[in-house]
Amino acid sequence: MNTGSAVRAVLRELNARSDRTRLAGMARYGINTSKALGATIPDLRAIAKAIGRDHELAIGLWDTEVHEARILAGMIDDPAAVTEEQMDAWAQDFDSWDVCDQVCANLFERTRFAFRKALEWSSADEEFVKRAGFVLMARSAVRNKDAADREFEVFLPIIRAESGDDRNQVKKSVSWALRQIGKRSPELNAKAIATAKKLRASDSRASRWVASDALRELTSEAVQKRLANL
């Protein structure tokens, strides 16, 4: 089956599994449903499992601009085949937080460019490109368990510098990155808490929100107990 035929077959499967009555609920969670079908993430995972890795099909699905097809593209693409140019192009296409987060989690964080793009995108003007930078920081902090703390410590000044962005999808991702970095080790926890305390003293309302959100978790009994047992 050629790529075009495969794309059409997948779209038929997506339509068969979709329910347009879900769109209103998705919209209430801030998801852009203008090109959505109403398929669930479990549905997409089931389709992805049946397909396996397929870089060319992933590209074809992305080009359809269908919301769920783009999430599915991130699930089936081969991280080893992904280029920086593809990552930049897809990031520019992000128009909803769920597509951004799913593609980062299922694909981008598994590429050899993840740290570089986290640094690069964190200062982007576009809301969802910038969010992607901080999502990659957060996801990499969880995924790369054997990485040295210093690889994540370099993100802390960036978090501090960019915390004043009051766009909802950005500030939530900044907090997410700070919290995940601060849960890696006792040393990073102390440095993340220190960063958050500096933000708490900021004139920026967004920075203060990030500080409050992060400190609530980073200083919690559960996190402190887990770190003490590392």
CSV table of C-alpha atoms in Angstrom, one decimal:
chain,number,residue,atom,x,y,z
A,1,MET,CA,0.0,0.0,0.0
A,2,ASN,CA,1.4,3.4,-0.9
A,3,THR,CA,1.6,6.2,1.5
A,4,GLY,CA,-1.4,8.1,0.1
A,5,SER,CA,-3.6,5.0,0.3
A,6,ALA,CA,-2.3,4.2,3.8
A,7,VAL,CA,-3.2,7.8,5.0
A,8,ARG,CA,-6.7,7.4,3.6
A,9,ALA,CA,-7.1,4.1,5.3
A,10,VAL,CA,-6.0,5.5,8.7
A,11,LEU,CA,-8.4,8.5,8.3
A,12,ARG,CA,-11.3,6.0,7.7
A,13,GLU,CA,-10.3,4.2,10.8
A,14,LEU,CA,-10.2,7.5,12.8
A,15,ASN,CA,-13.6,8.5,11.5
A,16,ALA,CA,-15.0,5.1,12.4
A,17,ARG,CA,-13.8,5.5,16.0
A,18,SER,CA,-14.7,9.1,16.4
A,19,ASP,CA,-17.7,10.7,18.1
A,20,ARG,CA,-18.4,14.3,17.4
A,21,THR,CA,-20.3,14.7,20.6
A,22,ARG,CA,-16.9,14.7,22.4
A,23,LEU,CA,-15.9,17.9,20.8
A,24,ALA,CA,-17.7,20.2,23.2
A,25,GLY,CA,-16.0,18.5,26.1
A,26,MET,CA,-12.6,18.8,24.4
A,27,ALA,CA,-13.2,22.5,23.8
A,28,ARG,CA,-14.0,23.1,27.5
A,29,TYR,CA,-10.5,21.8,28.3
A,30,GLY,CA,-9.0,24.3,26.0
A,31,ILE,CA,-8.4,22.0,23.0
A,32,ASN,CA,-8.7,23.5,19.5
A,33,THR,CA,-11.4,21.3,17.9
A,34,SER,CA,-11.7,23.2,14.6
A,35,LYS,CA,-10.1,20.2,12.8
A,36,ALA,CA,-10.9,17.5,15.3
A,37,LEU,CA,-12.9,14.3,14.9
A,38,GLY,CA,-13.6,13.3,18.5
A,39,ALA,CA,-11.4,10.2,18.7
A,40,THR,CA,-9.9,9.4,22.2
A,41,ILE,CA,-6.3,8.9,23.1
A,42,PRO,CA,-6.8,5.2,23.8
A,43,ASP,CA,-8.3,4.9,20.3
A,44,LEU,CA,-5.2,6.5,18.9
A,45,ARG,CA,-2.9,4.3,20.9
A,46,ALA,CA,-4.7,1.2,19.7
A,47,ILE,CA,-4.3,2.3,16.0
A,48,ALA,CA,-0.6,3.2,16.6
A,49,LYS,CA,0.1,-0.2,18.1
A,50,ALA,CA,-1.4,-1.9,15.0
A,51,ILE,CA,0.6,0.3,12.7
A,52,GLY,CA,4.0,0.3,14.4
A,53,ARG,CA,6.7,2.8,13.4
A,54,ASP,CA,6.3,4.3,10.0
A,55,HIS,CA,8.0,7.6,9.3
A,56,GLU,CA,6.5,8.2,5.8
A,57,LEU,CA,3.0,7.5,7.1
A,58,ALA,CA,3.6,9.9,10.0
A,59,ILE,CA,4.5,12.7,7.6
A,60,GLY,CA,1.4,12.0,5.5
A,61,LEU,CA,-0.8,12.0,8.5
A,62,TRP,CA,0.6,15.3,9.7
A,63,ASP,CA,0.0,16.9,6.4
A,64,THR,CA,-3.7,16.1,6.6
A,65,GLU,CA,-4.0,18.8,9.4
A,66,VAL,CA,-6.6,16.6,11.2
A,67,HIS,CA,-6.2,17.0,14.9
A,68,GLU,CA,-6.2,13.3,15.8
A,69,ALA,CA,-4.1,12.4,12.8
A,70,ARG,CA,-1.4,14.7,14.0
A,71,ILE,CA,-1.3,13.2,17.5
A,72,LEU,CA,-1.2,9.7,15.9
A,73,ALA,CA,1.7,10.9,13.7
A,74,GLY,CA,3.7,11.6,16.8
A,75,MET,CA,2.9,8.1,18.1
A,76,ILE,CA,4.1,6.2,15.0
A,77,ASP,CA,7.0,8.3,13.7
A,78,ASP,CA,10.5,6.9,14.1
A,79,PRO,CA,12.6,9.2,16.4
A,80,ALA,CA,15.7,8.1,14.6
A,81,ALA,CA,14.3,9.4,11.3
A,82,VAL,CA,13.2,12.8,12.6
A,83,THR,CA,15.3,15.8,11.6
A,84,GLU,CA,15.6,19.2,13.3
A,85,GLU,CA,13.9,20.7,10.2
A,86,GLN,CA,10.9,18.4,10.8
A,87,MET,CA,10.7,19.3,14.4
A,88,ASP,CA,10.8,23.0,13.7
A,89,ALA,CA,8.1,22.6,11.0
A,90,TRP,CA,5.8,20.6,13.2
A,91,ALA,CA,6.3,22.9,16.2
A,92,GLN,CA,5.2,25.8,14.0
A,93,ASP,CA,2.0,23.9,13.2
A,94,PHE,CA,1.1,23.3,16.9
A,95,ASP,CA,-2.3,24.9,17.5
A,96,SER,CA,-3.5,23.1,20.6
A,97,TRP,CA,-1.8,22.2,23.9
A,98,ASP,CA,-2.7,18.5,23.6
A,99,VAL,CA,-1.1,18.1,20.2
A,100,CYS,CA,2.0,19.9,21.5
A,101,ASP,CA,2.3,17.8,24.6
A,102,GLN,CA,1.5,14.4,22.9
A,103,VAL,CA,4.0,15.0,20.1
A,104,CYS,CA,6.7,16.1,22.6
A,105,ALA,CA,6.0,13.1,24.8
A,106,ASN,CA,5.6,10.4,22.2
A,107,LEU,CA,8.3,11.6,19.7
A,108,PHE,CA,10.3,14.7,20.2
A,109,GLU,CA,11.7,13.8,23.6
A,110,ARG,CA,13.0,10.6,22.1
A,111,THR,CA,15.1,12.3,19.5
A,112,ARG,CA,18.7,13.3,19.8
A,113,PHE,CA,17.7,16.9,19.5
A,114,ALA,CA,15.4,17.1,22.5
A,115,PHE,CA,17.7,19.2,24.8
A,116,ARG,CA,18.8,21.5,22.0
A,117,LYS,CA,15.2,22.2,21.0
A,118,ALA,CA,14.2,22.7,24.7
A,119,LEU,CA,16.8,25.5,24.9
A,120,GLU,CA,15.9,27.0,21.5
A,121,TRP,CA,12.1,26.9,21.7
A,122,SER,CA,11.9,28.2,25.3
A,123,SER,CA,12.5,31.8,24.0
A,124,ALA,CA,10.2,31.5,21.0
A,125,ASP,CA,7.5,34.1,20.4
A,126,GLU,CA,4.8,31.6,19.3
A,127,GLU,CA,2.8,30.3,22.3
A,128,PHE,CA,2.8,26.6,21.5
A,129,VAL,CA,6.4,26.5,20.2
A,130,LYS,CA,7.5,28.1,23.5
A,131,ARG,CA,5.3,25.7,25.4
A,132,ALA,CA,7.0,22.8,23.6
A,133,GLY,CA,10.4,24.0,24.8
A,134,PHE,CA,9.3,23.7,28.4
A,135,VAL,CA,7.4,20.5,27.9
A,136,LEU,CA,10.6,19.0,26.5
A,137,MET,CA,12.4,20.2,29.7
A,138,ALA,CA,9.8,18.5,31.9
A,139,ARG,CA,9.6,15.3,29.9
A,140,SER,CA,13.4,15.0,29.6
A,141,ALA,CA,13.7,15.4,33.4
A,142,VAL,CA,11.5,12.4,33.9
A,143,ARG,CA,12.7,10.2,31.0
A,144,ASN,CA,16.5,10.7,31.2
A,145,LYS,CA,17.0,9.2,34.6
A,146,ASP,CA,20.7,8.6,34.1
A,147,ALA,CA,21.5,12.1,32.9
A,148,ALA,CA,23.7,14.3,35.1
A,149,ASP,CA,22.0,16.9,37.2
A,150,ARG,CA,24.1,19.6,35.5
A,151,GLU,CA,22.3,18.9,32.2
A,152,PHE,CA,19.0,20.1,33.9
A,153,GLU,CA,20.5,22.8,36.1
A,154,VAL,CA,21.2,24.9,32.9
A,155,PHE,CA,17.4,25.1,32.4
A,156,LEU,CA,16.8,27.0,35.7
A,157,PRO,CA,18.1,30.4,34.6
A,158,ILE,CA,15.9,30.0,31.4
A,159,ILE,CA,12.9,29.2,33.6
A,160,ARG,CA,13.5,32.3,35.7
A,161,ALA,CA,14.0,34.5,32.6
A,162,GLU,CA,10.8,33.3,30.8
A,163,SER,CA,8.5,32.9,33.8
A,164,GLY,CA,7.0,36.3,33.2
A,165,ASP,CA,5.1,35.2,30.1
A,166,ASP,CA,1.5,35.3,31.3
A,167,ARG,CA,0.0,33.2,28.5
A,168,ASN,CA,-1.8,30.4,30.1
A,169,GLN,CA,-0.3,27.5,28.1
A,170,VAL,CA,3.2,28.9,28.6
A,171,LYS,CA,3.2,29.6,32.3
A,172,LYS,CA,1.7,26.1,33.0
A,173,SER,CA,4.6,24.5,31.1
A,174,VAL,CA,7.2,26.7,32.8
A,175,SER,CA,5.9,25.5,36.2
A,176,TRP,CA,5.8,21.9,34.9
A,177,ALA,CA,9.4,22.1,33.9
A,178,LEU,CA,10.5,23.6,37.2
A,179,ARG,CA,8.6,21.0,39.2
A,180,GLN,CA,10.0,18.0,37.2
A,181,ILE,CA,13.5,19.3,37.4
A,182,GLY,CA,13.2,19.8,41.1
A,183,LYS,CA,12.0,16.3,41.7
A,184,ARG,CA,15.1,14.6,40.2
A,185,SER,CA,17.4,14.8,43.2
A,186,PRO,CA,17.8,16.6,46.5
A,187,GLU,CA,20.4,18.9,45.0
A,188,LEU,CA,18.1,20.0,42.1
A,189,ASN,CA,15.2,20.2,44.5
A,190,ALA,CA,17.0,22.8,46.6
A,191,LYS,CA,18.0,24.7,43.5
A,192,ALA,CA,14.5,24.6,42.0
A,193,ILE,CA,13.0,25.8,45.3
A,194,ALA,CA,15.6,28.7,45.4
A,195,THR,CA,14.6,29.6,41.8
A,196,ALA,CA,10.9,29.5,42.8
A,197,LYS,CA,11.5,31.7,45.8
A,198,LYS,CA,13.2,34.3,43.6
A,199,LEU,CA,10.2,34.2,41.3
A,200,ARG,CA,7.9,34.7,44.2
A,201,ALA,CA,9.6,38.0,44.9
A,202,SER,CA,9.1,39.2,41.3
A,203,ASP,CA,6.9,42.1,40.2
A,204,SER,CA,5.4,39.8,37.5
A,205,ARG,CA,2.1,38.2,38.4
A,206,ALA,CA,2.9,35.2,36.0
A,207,SER,CA,6.2,34.6,37.7
A,208,ARG,CA,4.6,34.7,41.1
A,209,TRP,CA,2.0,32.2,39.9
A,210,VAL,CA,4.7,29.8,38.6
A,211,ALA,CA,6.5,30.1,42.0
A,212,SER,CA,3.4,29.3,44.0
A,213,ASP,CA,2.4,26.4,41.8
A,214,ALA,CA,5.9,24.9,41.9
A,215,LEU,CA,6.6,25.4,45.6
A,216,ARG,CA,3.4,23.7,46.5
A,217,GLU,CA,4.7,20.5,45.0
A,218,LEU,CA,8.4,20.8,45.5
A,219,THR,CA,8.1,21.5,49.2
A,220,SER,CA,5.4,18.9,49.8
A,221,GLU,CA,5.9,16.1,52.3
A,222,ALA,CA,5.5,13.4,49.6
A,223,VAL,CA,8.3,14.9,47.4
A,224,GLN,CA,10.6,15.6,50.3
A,225,LYS,CA,10.1,12.0,51.7
A,226,ARG,CA,10.8,10.4,48.3
A,227,LEU,CA,14.0,12.5,47.8
A,228,ALA,CA,15.2,11.7,51.2
A,229,ASN,CA,15.1,8.0,50.3
A,230,LEU,CA,17.1,8.3,47.1
